[in-house]
XYZ file of C-alpha atoms in Angstrom:
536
model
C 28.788 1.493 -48.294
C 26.030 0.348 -50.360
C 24.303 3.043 -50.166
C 26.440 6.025 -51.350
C 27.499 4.085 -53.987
C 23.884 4.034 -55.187
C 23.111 7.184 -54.560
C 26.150 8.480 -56.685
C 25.445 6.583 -59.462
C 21.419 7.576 -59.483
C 22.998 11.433 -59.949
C 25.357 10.363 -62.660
C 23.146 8.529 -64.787
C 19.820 10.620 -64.254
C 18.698 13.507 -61.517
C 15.663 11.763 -61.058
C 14.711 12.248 -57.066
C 11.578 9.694 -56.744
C 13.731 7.045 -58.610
C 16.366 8.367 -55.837
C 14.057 7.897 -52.614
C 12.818 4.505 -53.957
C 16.287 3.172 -54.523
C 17.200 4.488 -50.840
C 15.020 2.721 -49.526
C 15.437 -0.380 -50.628
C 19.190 0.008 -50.184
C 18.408 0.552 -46.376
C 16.567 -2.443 -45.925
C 19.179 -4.698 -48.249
C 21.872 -3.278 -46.001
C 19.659 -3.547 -43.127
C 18.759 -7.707 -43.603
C 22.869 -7.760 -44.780
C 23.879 -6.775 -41.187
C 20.786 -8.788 -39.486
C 21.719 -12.294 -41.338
C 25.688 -12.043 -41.123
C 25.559 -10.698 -37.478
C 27.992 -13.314 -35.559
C 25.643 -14.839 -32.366
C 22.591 -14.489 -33.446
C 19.800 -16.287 -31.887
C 16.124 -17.478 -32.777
C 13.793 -15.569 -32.966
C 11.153 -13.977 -35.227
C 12.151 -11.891 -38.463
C 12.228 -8.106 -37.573
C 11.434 -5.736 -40.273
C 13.840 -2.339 -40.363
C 12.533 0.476 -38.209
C 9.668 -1.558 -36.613
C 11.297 -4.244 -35.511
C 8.930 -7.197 -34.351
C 6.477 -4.436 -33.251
C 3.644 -6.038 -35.422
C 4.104 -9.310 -33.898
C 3.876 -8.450 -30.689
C 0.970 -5.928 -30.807
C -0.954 -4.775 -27.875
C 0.163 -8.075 -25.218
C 3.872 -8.485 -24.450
C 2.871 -11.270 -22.685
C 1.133 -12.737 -24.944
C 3.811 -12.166 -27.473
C 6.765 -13.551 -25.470
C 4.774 -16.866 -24.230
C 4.270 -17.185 -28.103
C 7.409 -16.735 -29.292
C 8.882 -19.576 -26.669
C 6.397 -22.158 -27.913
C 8.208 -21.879 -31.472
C 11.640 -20.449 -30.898
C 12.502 -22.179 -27.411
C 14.090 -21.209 -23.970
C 16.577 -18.630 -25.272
C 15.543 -16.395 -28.048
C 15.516 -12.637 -29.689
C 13.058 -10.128 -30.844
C 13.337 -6.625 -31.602
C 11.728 -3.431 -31.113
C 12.683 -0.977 -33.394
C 16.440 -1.886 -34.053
C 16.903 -2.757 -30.478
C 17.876 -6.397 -29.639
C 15.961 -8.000 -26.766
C 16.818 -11.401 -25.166
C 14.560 -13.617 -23.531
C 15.367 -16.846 -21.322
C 13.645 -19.466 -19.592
C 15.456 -21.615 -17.934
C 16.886 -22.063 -14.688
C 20.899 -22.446 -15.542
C 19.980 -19.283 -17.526
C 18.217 -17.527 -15.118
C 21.191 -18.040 -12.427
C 23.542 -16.316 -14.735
C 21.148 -13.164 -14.367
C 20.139 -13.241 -10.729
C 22.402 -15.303 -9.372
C 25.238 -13.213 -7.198
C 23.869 -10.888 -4.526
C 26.921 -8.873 -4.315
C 26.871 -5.306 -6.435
C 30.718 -5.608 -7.094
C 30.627 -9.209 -8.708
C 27.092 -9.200 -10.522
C 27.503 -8.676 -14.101
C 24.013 -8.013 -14.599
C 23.532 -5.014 -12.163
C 21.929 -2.360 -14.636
C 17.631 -3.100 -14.615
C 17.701 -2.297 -18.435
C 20.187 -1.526 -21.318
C 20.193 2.716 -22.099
C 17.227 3.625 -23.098
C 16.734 7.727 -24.508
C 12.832 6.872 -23.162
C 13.952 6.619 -19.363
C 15.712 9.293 -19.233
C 12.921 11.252 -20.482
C 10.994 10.135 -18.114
C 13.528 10.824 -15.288
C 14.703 7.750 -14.125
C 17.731 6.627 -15.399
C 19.668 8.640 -13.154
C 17.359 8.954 -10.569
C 15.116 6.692 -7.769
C 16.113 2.757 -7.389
C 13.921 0.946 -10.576
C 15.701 1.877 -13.766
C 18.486 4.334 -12.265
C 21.772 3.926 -14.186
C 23.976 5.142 -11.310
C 25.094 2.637 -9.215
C 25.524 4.820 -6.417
C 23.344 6.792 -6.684
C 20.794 3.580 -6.873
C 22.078 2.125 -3.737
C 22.068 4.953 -1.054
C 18.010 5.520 -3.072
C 17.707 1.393 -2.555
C 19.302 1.118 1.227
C 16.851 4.224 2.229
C 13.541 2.345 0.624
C 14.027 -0.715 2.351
C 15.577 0.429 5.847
C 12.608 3.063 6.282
C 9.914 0.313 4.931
C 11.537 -3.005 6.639
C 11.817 -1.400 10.568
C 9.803 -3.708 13.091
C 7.900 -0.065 13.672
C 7.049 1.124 10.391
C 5.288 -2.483 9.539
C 3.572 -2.548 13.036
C 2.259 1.139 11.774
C 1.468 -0.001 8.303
C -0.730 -3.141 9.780
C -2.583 -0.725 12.356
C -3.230 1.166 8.847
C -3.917 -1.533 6.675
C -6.490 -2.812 8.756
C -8.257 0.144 9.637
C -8.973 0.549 5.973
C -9.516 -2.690 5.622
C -12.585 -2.390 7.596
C -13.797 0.512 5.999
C -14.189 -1.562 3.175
C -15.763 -4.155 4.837
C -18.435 -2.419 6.064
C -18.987 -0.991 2.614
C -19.635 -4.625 1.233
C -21.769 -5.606 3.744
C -23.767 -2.904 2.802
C -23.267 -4.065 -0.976
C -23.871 -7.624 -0.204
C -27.734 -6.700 1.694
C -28.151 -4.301 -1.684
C -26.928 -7.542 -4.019
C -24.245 -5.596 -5.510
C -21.584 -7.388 -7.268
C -17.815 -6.563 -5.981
C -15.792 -5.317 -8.607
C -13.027 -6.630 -7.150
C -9.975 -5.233 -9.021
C -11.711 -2.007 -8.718
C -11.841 -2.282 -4.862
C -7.669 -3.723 -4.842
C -6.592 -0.645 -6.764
C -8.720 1.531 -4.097
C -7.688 -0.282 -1.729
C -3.409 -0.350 -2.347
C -3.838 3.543 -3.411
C -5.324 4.469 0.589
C -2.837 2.517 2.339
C 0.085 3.213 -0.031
C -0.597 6.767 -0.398
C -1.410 7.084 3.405
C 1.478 5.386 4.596
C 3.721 6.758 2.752
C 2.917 10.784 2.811
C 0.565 10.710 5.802
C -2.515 12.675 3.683
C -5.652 10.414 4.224
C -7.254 9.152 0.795
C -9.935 8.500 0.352
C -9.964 6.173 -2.635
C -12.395 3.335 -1.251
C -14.954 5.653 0.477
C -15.220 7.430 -3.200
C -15.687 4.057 -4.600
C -18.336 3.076 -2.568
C -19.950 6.852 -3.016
C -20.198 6.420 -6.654
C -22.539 3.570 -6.138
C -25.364 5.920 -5.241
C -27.159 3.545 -2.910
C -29.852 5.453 -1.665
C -29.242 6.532 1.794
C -25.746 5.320 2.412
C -22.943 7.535 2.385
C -19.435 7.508 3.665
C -17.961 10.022 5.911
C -14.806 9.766 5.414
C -12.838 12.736 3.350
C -9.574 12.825 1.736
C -7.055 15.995 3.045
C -5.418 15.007 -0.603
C -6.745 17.566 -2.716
C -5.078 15.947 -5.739
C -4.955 12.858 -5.040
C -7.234 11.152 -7.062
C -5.683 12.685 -9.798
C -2.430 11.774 -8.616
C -3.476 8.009 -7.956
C -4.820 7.828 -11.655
C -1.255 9.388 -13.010
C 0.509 7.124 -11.429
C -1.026 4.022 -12.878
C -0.452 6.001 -16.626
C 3.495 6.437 -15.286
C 3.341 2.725 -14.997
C 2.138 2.283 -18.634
C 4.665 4.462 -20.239
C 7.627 3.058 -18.844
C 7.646 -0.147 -20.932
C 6.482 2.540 -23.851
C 9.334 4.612 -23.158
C 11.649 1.854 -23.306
C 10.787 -0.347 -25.793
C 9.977 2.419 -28.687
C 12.661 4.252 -29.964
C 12.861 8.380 -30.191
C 12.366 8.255 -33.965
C 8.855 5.988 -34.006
C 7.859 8.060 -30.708
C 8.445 11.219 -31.794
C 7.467 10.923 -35.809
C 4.477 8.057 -35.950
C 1.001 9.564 -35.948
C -0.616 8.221 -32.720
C 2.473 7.143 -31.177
C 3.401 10.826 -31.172
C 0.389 11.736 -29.364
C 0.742 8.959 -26.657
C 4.329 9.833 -26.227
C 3.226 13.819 -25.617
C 0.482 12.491 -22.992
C 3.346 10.129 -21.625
C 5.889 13.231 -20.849
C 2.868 15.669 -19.748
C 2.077 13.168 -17.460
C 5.630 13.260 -15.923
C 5.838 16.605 -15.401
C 2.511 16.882 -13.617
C 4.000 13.962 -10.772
C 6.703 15.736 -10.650
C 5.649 19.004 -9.741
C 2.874 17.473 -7.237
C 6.063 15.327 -5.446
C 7.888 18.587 -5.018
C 4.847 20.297 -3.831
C 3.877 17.703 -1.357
C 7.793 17.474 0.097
C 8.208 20.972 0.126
C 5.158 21.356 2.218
C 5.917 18.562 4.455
C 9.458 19.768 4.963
C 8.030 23.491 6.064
C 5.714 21.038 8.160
C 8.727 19.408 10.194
C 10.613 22.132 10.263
C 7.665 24.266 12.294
C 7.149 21.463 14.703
C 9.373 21.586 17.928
C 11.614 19.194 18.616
C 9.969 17.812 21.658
C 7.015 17.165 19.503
C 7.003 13.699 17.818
C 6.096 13.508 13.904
C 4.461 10.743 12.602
C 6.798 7.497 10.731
C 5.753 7.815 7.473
C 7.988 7.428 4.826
C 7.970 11.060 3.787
C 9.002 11.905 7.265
C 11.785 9.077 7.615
C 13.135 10.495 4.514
C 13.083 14.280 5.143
C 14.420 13.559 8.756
C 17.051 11.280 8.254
C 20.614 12.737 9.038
C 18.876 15.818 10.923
C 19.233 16.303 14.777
C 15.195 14.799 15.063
C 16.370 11.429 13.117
C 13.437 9.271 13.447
C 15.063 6.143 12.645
C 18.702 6.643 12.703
C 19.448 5.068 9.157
C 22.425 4.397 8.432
C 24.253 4.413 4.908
C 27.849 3.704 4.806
C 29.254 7.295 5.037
C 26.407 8.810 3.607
C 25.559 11.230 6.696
C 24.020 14.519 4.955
C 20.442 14.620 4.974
C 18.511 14.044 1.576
C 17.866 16.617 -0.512
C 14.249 17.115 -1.956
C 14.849 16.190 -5.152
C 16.699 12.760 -4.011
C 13.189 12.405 -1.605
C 10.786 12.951 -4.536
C 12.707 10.419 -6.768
C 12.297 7.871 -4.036
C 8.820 8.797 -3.147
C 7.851 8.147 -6.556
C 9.608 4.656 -6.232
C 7.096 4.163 -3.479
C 4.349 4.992 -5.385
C 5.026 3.713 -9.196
C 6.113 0.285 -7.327
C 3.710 0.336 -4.570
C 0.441 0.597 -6.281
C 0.647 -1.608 -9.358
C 2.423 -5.096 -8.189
C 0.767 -5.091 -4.838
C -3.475 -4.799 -5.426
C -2.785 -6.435 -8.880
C -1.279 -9.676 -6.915
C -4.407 -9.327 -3.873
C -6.672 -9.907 -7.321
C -4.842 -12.521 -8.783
C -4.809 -14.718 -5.132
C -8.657 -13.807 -4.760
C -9.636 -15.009 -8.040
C -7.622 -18.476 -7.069
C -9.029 -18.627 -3.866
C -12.343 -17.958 -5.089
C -12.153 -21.130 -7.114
C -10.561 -23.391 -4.842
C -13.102 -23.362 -1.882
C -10.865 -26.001 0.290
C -7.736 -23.740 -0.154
C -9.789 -20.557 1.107
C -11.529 -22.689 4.272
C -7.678 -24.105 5.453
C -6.594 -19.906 5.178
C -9.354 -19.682 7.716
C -8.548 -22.508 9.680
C -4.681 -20.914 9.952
C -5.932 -17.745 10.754
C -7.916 -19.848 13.683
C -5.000 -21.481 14.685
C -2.828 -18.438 15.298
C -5.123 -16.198 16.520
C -7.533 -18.163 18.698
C -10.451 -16.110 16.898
C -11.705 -15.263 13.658
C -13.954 -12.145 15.251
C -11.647 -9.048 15.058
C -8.016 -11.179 15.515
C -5.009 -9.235 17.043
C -2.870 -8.817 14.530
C 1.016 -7.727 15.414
C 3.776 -7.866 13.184
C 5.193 -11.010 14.772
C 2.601 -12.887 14.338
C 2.626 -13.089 10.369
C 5.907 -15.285 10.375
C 3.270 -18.005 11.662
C 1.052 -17.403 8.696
C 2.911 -20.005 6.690
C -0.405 -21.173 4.503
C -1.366 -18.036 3.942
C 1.936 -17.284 2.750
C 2.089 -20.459 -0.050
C -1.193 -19.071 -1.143
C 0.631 -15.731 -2.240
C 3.429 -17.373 -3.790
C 1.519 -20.202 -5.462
C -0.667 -17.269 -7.260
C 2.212 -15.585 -8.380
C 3.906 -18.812 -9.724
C 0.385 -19.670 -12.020
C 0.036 -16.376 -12.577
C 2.862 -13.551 -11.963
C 1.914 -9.971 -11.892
C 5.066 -9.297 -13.696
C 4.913 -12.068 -16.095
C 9.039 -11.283 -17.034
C 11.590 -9.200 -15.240
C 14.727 -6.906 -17.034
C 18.129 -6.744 -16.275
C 21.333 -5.597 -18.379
C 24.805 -6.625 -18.038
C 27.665 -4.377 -18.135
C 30.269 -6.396 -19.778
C 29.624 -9.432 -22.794
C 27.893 -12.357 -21.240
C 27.569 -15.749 -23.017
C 24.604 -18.132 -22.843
C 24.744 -21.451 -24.473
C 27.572 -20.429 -27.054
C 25.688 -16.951 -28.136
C 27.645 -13.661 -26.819
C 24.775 -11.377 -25.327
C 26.986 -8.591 -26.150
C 27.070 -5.288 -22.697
C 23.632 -3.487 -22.540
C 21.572 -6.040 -24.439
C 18.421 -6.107 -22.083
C 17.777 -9.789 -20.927
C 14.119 -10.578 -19.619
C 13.410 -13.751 -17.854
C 10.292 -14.830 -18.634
C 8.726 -15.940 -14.872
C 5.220 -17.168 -16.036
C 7.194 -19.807 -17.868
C 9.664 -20.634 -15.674
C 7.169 -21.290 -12.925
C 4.645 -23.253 -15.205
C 7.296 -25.580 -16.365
C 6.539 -29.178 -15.612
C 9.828 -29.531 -15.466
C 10.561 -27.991 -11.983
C 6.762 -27.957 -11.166
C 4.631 -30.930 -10.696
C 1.138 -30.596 -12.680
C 1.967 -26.742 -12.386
C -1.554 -26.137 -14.242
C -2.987 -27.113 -10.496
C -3.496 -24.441 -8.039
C -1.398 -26.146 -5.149
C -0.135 -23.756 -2.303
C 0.950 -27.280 -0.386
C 3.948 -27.320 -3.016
C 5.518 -24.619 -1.172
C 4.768 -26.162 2.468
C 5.602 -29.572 1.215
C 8.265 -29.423 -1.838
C 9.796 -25.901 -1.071
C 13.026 -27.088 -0.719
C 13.310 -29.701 -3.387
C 12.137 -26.568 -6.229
C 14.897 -26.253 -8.423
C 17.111 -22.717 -7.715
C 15.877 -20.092 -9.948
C 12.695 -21.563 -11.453
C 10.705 -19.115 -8.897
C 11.579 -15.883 -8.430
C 8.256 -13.876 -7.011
C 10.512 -10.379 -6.111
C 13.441 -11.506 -8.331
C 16.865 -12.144 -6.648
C 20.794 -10.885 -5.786
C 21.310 -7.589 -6.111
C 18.498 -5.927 -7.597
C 15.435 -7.921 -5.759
C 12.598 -5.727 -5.291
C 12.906 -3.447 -2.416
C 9.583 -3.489 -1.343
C 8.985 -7.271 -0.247
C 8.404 -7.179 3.119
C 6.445 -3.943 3.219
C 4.028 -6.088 0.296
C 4.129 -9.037 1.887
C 2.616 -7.443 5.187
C 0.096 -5.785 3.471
C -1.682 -8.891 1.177
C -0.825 -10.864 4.475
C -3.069 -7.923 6.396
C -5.524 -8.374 3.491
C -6.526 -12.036 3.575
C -6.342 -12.339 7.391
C -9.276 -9.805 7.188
C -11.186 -11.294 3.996
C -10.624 -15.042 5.081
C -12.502 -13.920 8.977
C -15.338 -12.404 7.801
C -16.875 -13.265 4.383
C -17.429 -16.225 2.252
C -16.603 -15.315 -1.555
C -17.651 -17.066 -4.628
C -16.746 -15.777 -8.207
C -20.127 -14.455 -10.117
C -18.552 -16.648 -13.208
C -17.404 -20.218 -11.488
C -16.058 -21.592 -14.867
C -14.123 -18.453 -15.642
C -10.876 -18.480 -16.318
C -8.474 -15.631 -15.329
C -8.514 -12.212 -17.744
C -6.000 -9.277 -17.664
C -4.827 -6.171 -19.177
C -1.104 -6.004 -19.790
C 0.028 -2.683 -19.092
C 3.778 -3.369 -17.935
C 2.105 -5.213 -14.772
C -0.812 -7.624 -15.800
C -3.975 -6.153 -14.198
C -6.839 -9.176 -13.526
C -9.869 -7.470 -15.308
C -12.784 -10.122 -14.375
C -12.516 -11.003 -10.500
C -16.150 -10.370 -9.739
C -17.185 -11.424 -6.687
C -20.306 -12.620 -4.138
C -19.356 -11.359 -0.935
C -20.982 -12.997 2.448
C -20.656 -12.674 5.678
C -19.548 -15.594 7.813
C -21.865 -17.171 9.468
């Protein structure tokens, strides 16, 4: 190798050790640019530099970055993080290739990333549903999440929920909107998905809105209502940092995490932050578990998920779920890992995508008044409508005004996945455990498969739905590893607008403004403030 043979000489001729280190050095990156040029199948993409990677060109905005990169290197390209290859495509026939079979046995691409040292610190490449690297053990986690969020009577439970929050709120901004207080509104979504979420799922009322409201000190107007979560604002505020250091995790490798001054001290906050989730998920499901156990049998216990999960495959089975031949009940670490699921995937996507459609909605005024009009048409009211479970399949506008926000403007602006074997796209091998992101936000703002897709246009998916071209839309991905949590979301933002469209009128406090986020592995909307009235 090049570089012994340097290094030898160096000691022959003269011991001279800075001489040495220079000459190392530039015999790693000569070797290093040696293997990058003459490396068969390699795509476009921007120059990397040894160690770092494209790190510098991509800086703080992955999104950014990646929309960037396809405007000068095209639909199928490479960049590099460290000396990790990364693959991103953007077309349809492409796309297909990655999501296309919904069977586990016959997808190629059925791991969520390639290895990555980073998630297993963090606990989750063998464990939960998101990144886990065990294929069975991600499917019993998977087939659990969805059949104990998906039943008829969890989602009638989680509307009776939603909307009793939902009011809450409500009455908090009519009390804002007498006071002329500007809604914060991403503020009040992350409140907002963290009660209901945290709620559902565990049962142990936050209180995340009423605090909200509290901290506007408006003189003589309190809320009542107390949290029984004594960490739980704590917790809510970890979980969003959990979030943010999973794409940290990944993308940097152990050397520039552990050794890089600043890096090393968000890596160390990163891990800290771990272990304090996971000691407060074992402490909640341990309790919870002495809980059920205590309570007779003739003695109902509520269906949160917490409780489906600790019950399931006991004599008080709640919802009899059913798993192949899995028939032991879980075990609490197998609960925890999928309780965290719930919560890292729960309380990002979700209020981040309920900001994104109000800030549309907000600026198209005709869009927001034929929402109302639906909600008219099914329910026969707009003051306080019934809302069941099976009445949300009619809410078909309401529905193309979810989807048609997340095609201008996905809350995950690219998805991961890794194949297990070599996969080849357009003559290039993509060699087993290269990670492949498909890069939605461009997909779905292609003219190609979307007419004028700068236009906000929920019609397209009332009117052109079935014309769309296959895989140029993919709002919860597709096949095999489609996120879990659709119909559970879907319910809630559909629980959400019914409200919001019945009783106020909204305008944006910045008509011309265009949208603003935060990418922090989910793109968080950072300017939706609002005018909030009350129908008339």
């Amino acid at each position: 190798m090049l570089l012994d043979v340097i290094i030898k000489l160096l000691y022959i001729i003269k011991n001279n050790y800075f001489t040495i280190i220079i000459l190392t050095i530039v015999s790693y990156v000569i070797n290093y640019y040696i293997q990058y040029f003459t490396r068969q199948s390699k795509l476009p993409g921007p120059l990397p530099i040894p160690i770092f990677g494209n790190l510098f060109q991509i800086g703080e905005d992955l999104v950014a970055a990646v929309d960037k990169f396809h405007g000068k290197y095209g639909d199928l390209y490479e960049f590099y993080v460290g000396n990790k290859r990364n693959v991103v495509i953007s077309r349809p026939d492409l796309a297909e290739k990655v999501w296309g079979t919904t069977s586990i046995k016959n997808t190629k691409f059925i791991m969520r990333t390639s290895y990555s040292v980073g998630v297993d610190e963090l606990g989750l490449g063998t464990k939960g549903i998101v990144l886990n690297r065990n294929i069975e053990s991600w499917n019993i986690n998977r087939k659990f999440f969805i059949q104990s969020t998906s039943t008829p009577s969890f989602l009638r439970e989680a509307i009776k929920l939603s909307s009793k929050i939902n009011d809450e709120i409500f009455e908090y901004w009519k009390i804002m909107e007498k006071e002329g207080i500007i809604v914060k509104f991403s503020e009040w979504m992350n409140a907002l998905g963290t009660d209901i979420v945290v709620t559902t799922a565990t049962g142990k009322r936050m209180s995340s809105t009423a605090d909200l409201f509290n901290g506007l000190n408006i003189e003589g107007k309190k809320s009542e209502i107390k949290g029984i979560w004594k960490n739980g604002l704590k917790f809510t505020e970890s979980i969003y940092v959990y979030n943010e250091s999973m794409m940290f995790m990944m993308l940097f490798s152990p050397f520039i995490r552990r050794n890089i001054p600043g890096i090393k001290s968000i890596n160390k906050k990163f891990l800290n932050n771990r272990d304090w989730i996971n000691n407060e998920l074992e402490t909640i499901v341990h309790e919870k578990r002495k809980e059920i156990e205590n309570t007779p049998l003739d003695q109902p216990v509520e269906s949160t998920i917490l409780n489906l999960l600790i019950t399931t495959n006991t004599e008080r089975d709640l919802n009899k779920i059913s798993i192949g031949k899995f028939d032991r009940p879980l075990t609490d670490d197998e609960i925890t890992s999928i309780l965290r699921e719930v919560f890292t995937g729960g309380l990002d996507t979700t209020s981040n995508t309920l900001s994104f459609v109000t800030f549309y909605i907000a600026k198209h005024r005709n869009v927001y008044l034929k929402m109302r009009d639906e909600v008219l048409k099914v329910y026969g009211t707009l003051e306080n409508p019934n809302l069941t479970f099976e009445s949300y399949e009619k809410l078909k506008y309401i529905e193309a005004v979810i989807y048609e926000s997340i095609r201008v403007f996905p809350t995950l602006s690219f998805m991961a996945r890794a194949a297990v074997e070599d996969v080849e796209f357009d003559g290039y091998i993509i060699k087993a455990d290269t990670t492949v992101y498909t890069n939605l936000k461009i997909l779905s703002n292609n003219p190609k498969y979307f007419k004028n897709p700068e236009i906000f246009n929920p019609d397209r998916f009332l009117n052109d739905k079935e014309s769309m071209e296959k895989f140029s839309f993919l709002p919860f991905g597709y096949g095999a590893r489609m996120c879990p949590g659709k119909v559970w979301a879907m319910v809630q933002m559909k629980t959400f607008l019914v409200k919001l469209v019945s009783t106020f009128d909204i305008d944006l406090v910045d008509k011309n403004s265009e949208i603003k986020y935060k990418y922090a592995t989910a793109n968080r909307p950072v300017n939706v403030d609002l005018y909030i009235k009350t129908r008339k």
